[in-house]
Amino acid sequence: MINIAIDGPSGAGKSTIGKMLAAKLGITYLDTGAMYRAVALYALRKGVAPTDEAAVVPLLDEIDISFSDGEDRKIFLNGEDVSSAIREHAISKAASDISKIPQVRLFLVKMQREIAAASDVVLDGRDITSYVLPDAEFKFFLTASVEERARRRFEELKQKGADIDYDTVLADIKDRDYNDSHRAFAPLTRTEDSVLIDSSDMTAEQVAEVIVGYVRERAKKDNQA
């Protein structure tokens, strides 16, 4: 069983890299961040603030999250394709806020572990190496400078037609970095056994090749043993 765990801050390129790795290695990609975004989207649609733990927790029993098969994997919230809706800028902060609620994390982590136990998978997020899959065979911490991460996110949003400026995106990235690394339950952190990759001056393809190299080298050693 191959489990590749990737952690890192917002805008580091985890989802892009995760999808590339899955395609190159012929395994499943599980976008854990999309799962938190889906829960946040559901809460907002219900008129519930993502920070209101008492109101959010009862909603979990109403939520069903699933993914489509194939290269262009879509995420479904109670049967509705929300792949685009969860990428709206407002959902990023809401997802960060809702992820601080322990019951939300336990709800989604259980789902993530079940998927990882049943198939070869690439998972990315903020607590995959430290909490979700601490025994994963391959663990990476992907980062980049805050300015570069903000630039990437700004360009992504601009291409989607969002009316937003770079300084706002930069402030949001810094705010999310703080929230993710200071939450009480399963905060963003680099574990000692995670390989650090700074992608500030690297293309997504270059990062993916570095990780594939680690995976293939390990497989080669295992075959020789």
Short mmCIF file of C-alpha atoms in Angstrom, two decimals:
data_model
loop_
_atom_site.label_atom_id
_atom_site.label_comp_id
_atom_site.label_asym_id
_atom_site.label_seq_id
_atom_site.Cartn_x
_atom_site.Cartn_y
_atom_site.Cartn_z
CA MET A 1 0.00 0.00 0.00
CA ILE A 2 1.39 3.42 -0.98
CA ASN A 3 0.32 6.38 1.15
CA ILE A 4 1.92 9.73 0.27
CA ALA A 5 1.22 12.44 2.84
CA ILE A 6 1.82 16.10 1.98
CA ASP A 7 1.41 19.00 4.41
CA GLY A 8 2.01 22.69 3.93
CA PRO A 9 0.52 26.16 4.24
CA SER A 10 -2.15 27.72 2.02
CA GLY A 11 -1.04 28.43 -1.54
CA ALA A 12 2.00 26.14 -1.45
CA GLY A 13 0.66 24.13 -4.40
CA LYS A 14 -0.29 20.98 -2.50
CA SER A 15 -3.43 20.22 -4.54
CA THR A 16 -1.70 20.79 -7.87
CA ILE A 17 1.25 18.61 -6.85
CA GLY A 18 -1.01 15.95 -5.37
CA LYS A 19 -2.96 15.59 -8.61
CA MET A 20 0.24 15.39 -10.64
CA LEU A 21 1.66 12.70 -8.36
CA ALA A 22 -1.50 10.62 -8.53
CA ALA A 23 -1.44 10.78 -12.33
CA LYS A 24 2.27 9.95 -12.58
CA LEU A 25 2.05 7.02 -10.16
CA GLY A 26 -1.38 5.78 -11.16
CA ILE A 27 -2.90 6.11 -7.70
CA THR A 28 -5.81 8.00 -6.10
CA TYR A 29 -5.63 11.68 -5.16
CA LEU A 30 -7.69 12.76 -2.15
CA ASP A 31 -8.10 16.52 -1.75
CA THR A 32 -8.63 16.80 2.01
CA GLY A 33 -8.79 20.59 1.83
CA ALA A 34 -11.79 20.29 -0.48
CA MET A 35 -13.53 18.24 2.21
CA TYR A 36 -13.16 21.03 4.77
CA ARG A 37 -14.30 23.55 2.18
CA ALA A 38 -17.40 21.45 1.52
CA VAL A 39 -18.30 21.41 5.20
CA ALA A 40 -17.73 25.17 5.40
CA LEU A 41 -19.89 25.72 2.32
CA TYR A 42 -22.71 23.69 3.86
CA ALA A 43 -22.52 25.67 7.10
CA LEU A 44 -22.62 29.01 5.27
CA ARG A 45 -25.57 27.89 3.18
CA LYS A 46 -27.36 27.01 6.40
CA GLY A 47 -26.66 30.47 7.76
CA VAL A 48 -24.26 29.11 10.37
CA ALA A 49 -21.00 30.89 11.15
CA PRO A 50 -17.97 28.55 10.69
CA THR A 51 -16.74 29.68 14.11
CA ASP A 52 -19.97 28.69 15.90
CA GLU A 53 -19.02 25.24 17.16
CA ALA A 54 -22.34 24.57 18.88
CA ALA A 55 -24.23 25.24 15.66
CA VAL A 56 -21.78 23.54 13.29
CA VAL A 57 -21.50 20.16 15.03
CA PRO A 58 -25.18 19.15 14.59
CA LEU A 59 -24.84 19.81 10.84
CA LEU A 60 -22.29 17.03 10.43
CA ASP A 61 -25.01 14.37 10.53
CA GLU A 62 -26.57 16.04 7.48
CA ILE A 63 -23.40 16.00 5.38
CA ASP A 64 -22.38 13.38 2.84
CA ILE A 65 -19.15 13.96 0.88
CA SER A 66 -18.10 11.87 -2.10
CA PHE A 67 -15.70 12.07 -5.04
CA SER A 68 -16.05 11.07 -8.68
CA ASP A 69 -13.57 8.68 -10.27
CA GLY A 70 -11.23 9.58 -13.11
CA GLU A 71 -8.54 12.18 -13.70
CA ASP A 72 -10.88 15.17 -13.31
CA ARG A 73 -12.07 14.23 -9.83
CA LYS A 74 -15.09 16.23 -8.67
CA ILE A 75 -16.33 16.61 -5.13
CA PHE A 76 -20.00 16.18 -4.28
CA LEU A 77 -21.83 17.56 -1.27
CA ASN A 78 -25.02 15.59 -0.66
CA GLY A 79 -25.03 14.64 -4.32
CA GLU A 80 -24.35 18.16 -5.67
CA ASP A 81 -21.17 18.91 -7.61
CA VAL A 82 -19.58 21.73 -5.57
CA SER A 83 -16.12 21.57 -7.19
CA SER A 84 -16.36 25.22 -8.30
CA ALA A 85 -18.41 26.59 -5.41
CA ILE A 86 -15.85 25.54 -2.78
CA ARG A 87 -13.08 27.44 -4.61
CA GLU A 88 -14.67 30.85 -4.10
CA HIS A 89 -12.41 33.15 -2.11
CA ALA A 90 -14.77 33.49 0.86
CA ILE A 91 -14.70 29.73 1.40
CA SER A 92 -10.95 29.70 2.12
CA LYS A 93 -11.27 31.63 5.39
CA ALA A 94 -14.46 29.75 6.31
CA ALA A 95 -12.69 26.41 5.81
CA SER A 96 -9.79 27.53 8.00
CA ASP A 97 -12.21 28.60 10.73
CA ILE A 98 -14.31 25.45 10.63
CA SER A 99 -11.23 23.21 10.65
CA LYS A 100 -10.48 24.42 14.20
CA ILE A 101 -13.56 22.58 15.49
CA PRO A 102 -12.37 19.18 16.82
CA GLN A 103 -15.57 17.34 15.89
CA VAL A 104 -15.25 18.53 12.28
CA ARG A 105 -11.71 17.22 12.06
CA LEU A 106 -12.64 13.90 13.65
CA PHE A 107 -15.56 13.54 11.22
CA LEU A 108 -13.38 14.07 8.15
CA VAL A 109 -10.25 12.32 9.42
CA LYS A 110 -12.22 9.10 9.95
CA MET A 111 -13.32 9.31 6.32
CA GLN A 112 -9.78 10.05 5.11
CA ARG A 113 -8.22 7.17 7.03
CA GLU A 114 -10.77 4.71 5.68
CA ILE A 115 -9.97 5.74 2.11
CA ALA A 116 -6.20 5.56 2.71
CA ALA A 117 -6.49 2.10 4.28
CA ALA A 118 -8.34 0.77 1.26
CA SER A 119 -6.23 2.13 -1.61
CA ASP A 120 -2.92 3.63 -2.76
CA VAL A 121 -3.46 7.33 -2.22
CA VAL A 122 -1.95 10.82 -2.15
CA LEU A 123 -3.36 13.01 0.60
CA ASP A 124 -2.55 16.66 1.15
CA GLY A 125 -3.57 19.04 3.88
CA ARG A 126 -2.22 20.59 7.06
CA ASP A 127 -2.14 17.68 9.51
CA ILE A 128 -1.75 14.64 7.25
CA THR A 129 1.80 13.74 8.31
CA SER A 130 1.28 14.57 11.98
CA TYR A 131 -2.26 13.36 12.67
CA VAL A 132 -4.22 11.81 9.81
CA LEU A 133 -1.54 9.39 8.55
CA PRO A 134 1.39 9.57 10.98
CA ASP A 135 2.64 6.19 9.75
CA ALA A 136 2.54 7.07 6.04
CA GLU A 137 5.47 5.62 4.11
CA PHE A 138 6.17 8.94 2.34
CA LYS A 139 5.85 12.29 4.13
CA PHE A 140 6.56 15.73 2.68
CA PHE A 141 6.22 19.33 3.85
CA LEU A 142 5.66 21.63 0.88
CA THR A 143 6.07 25.37 1.34
CA ALA A 144 7.03 28.63 -0.42
CA SER A 145 7.50 32.24 0.62
CA VAL A 146 4.30 33.96 1.74
CA GLU A 147 4.67 36.49 -1.09
CA GLU A 148 4.97 33.74 -3.71
CA ARG A 149 2.03 31.85 -2.29
CA ALA A 150 -0.08 35.00 -2.33
CA ARG A 151 0.97 35.70 -5.92
CA ARG A 152 -0.06 32.23 -7.03
CA ARG A 153 -3.42 32.45 -5.29
CA PHE A 154 -4.02 35.96 -6.67
CA GLU A 155 -3.29 34.81 -10.24
CA GLU A 156 -5.57 31.79 -9.78
CA LEU A 157 -8.44 33.95 -8.52
CA LYS A 158 -7.88 36.57 -11.21
CA GLN A 159 -8.11 33.91 -13.92
CA LYS A 160 -11.45 32.88 -12.44
CA GLY A 161 -12.71 36.46 -12.71
CA ALA A 162 -12.60 37.28 -9.01
CA ASP A 163 -12.62 40.99 -8.15
CA ILE A 164 -9.83 41.06 -5.57
CA ASP A 165 -6.45 42.72 -5.11
CA TYR A 166 -3.08 41.20 -4.25
CA ASP A 167 -2.77 42.90 -0.85
CA THR A 168 -6.08 41.40 0.27
CA VAL A 169 -4.97 37.93 -0.80
CA LEU A 170 -1.60 38.40 0.96
CA ALA A 171 -3.33 39.46 4.19
CA ASP A 172 -5.67 36.48 3.98
CA ILE A 173 -2.76 34.08 3.43
CA LYS A 174 -0.92 35.46 6.47
CA ASP A 175 -4.09 35.22 8.55
CA ARG A 176 -4.68 31.64 7.49
CA ASP A 177 -1.05 30.72 8.20
CA TYR A 178 -1.50 31.96 11.76
CA ASN A 179 -4.83 30.19 12.23
CA ASP A 180 -3.57 26.89 10.82
CA SER A 181 -0.38 26.82 12.89
CA HIS A 182 -1.94 28.03 16.15
CA ARG A 183 -5.16 26.00 16.36
CA ALA A 184 -5.31 23.86 19.48
CA PHE A 185 -6.18 20.59 17.74
CA ALA A 186 -3.84 19.10 15.09
CA PRO A 187 -2.13 22.34 14.00
CA LEU A 188 -0.06 22.74 10.87
CA THR A 189 3.47 21.61 11.65
CA ARG A 190 6.39 19.92 9.96
CA THR A 191 7.17 16.53 11.45
CA GLU A 192 10.79 15.45 11.87
CA ASP A 193 10.43 12.67 9.31
CA SER A 194 8.89 14.87 6.60
CA VAL A 195 11.02 15.91 3.63
CA LEU A 196 11.02 19.72 3.32
CA ILE A 197 10.48 21.12 -0.18
CA ASP A 198 10.54 24.88 -0.79
CA SER A 199 8.79 25.46 -4.10
CA SER A 200 9.32 29.24 -4.23
CA ASP A 201 11.58 28.93 -7.30
CA MET A 202 10.25 25.63 -8.64
CA THR A 203 7.53 24.74 -11.10
CA ALA A 204 4.82 22.29 -10.11
CA GLU A 205 6.29 19.76 -12.52
CA GLN A 206 9.72 20.05 -10.88
CA VAL A 207 8.27 19.51 -7.41
CA ALA A 208 6.28 16.49 -8.59
CA GLU A 209 9.40 14.95 -10.13
CA VAL A 210 11.34 15.39 -6.89
CA ILE A 211 8.66 13.53 -4.94
CA VAL A 212 8.29 10.82 -7.58
CA GLY A 213 12.06 10.38 -7.33
CA TYR A 214 11.80 9.67 -3.60
CA VAL A 215 8.99 7.17 -4.15
CA ARG A 216 10.76 5.29 -6.94
CA GLU A 217 14.06 5.24 -5.07
CA ARG A 218 12.34 3.69 -2.04
CA ALA A 219 10.62 1.12 -4.25
CA LYS A 220 13.99 0.27 -5.84
CA LYS A 221 15.58 -0.30 -2.43
CA ASP A 222 12.66 -2.44 -1.28
CA ASN A 223 12.95 -4.63 -4.40
CA GLN A 224 16.67 -5.11 -3.78
CA ALA A 225 16.16 -6.05 -0.14
#
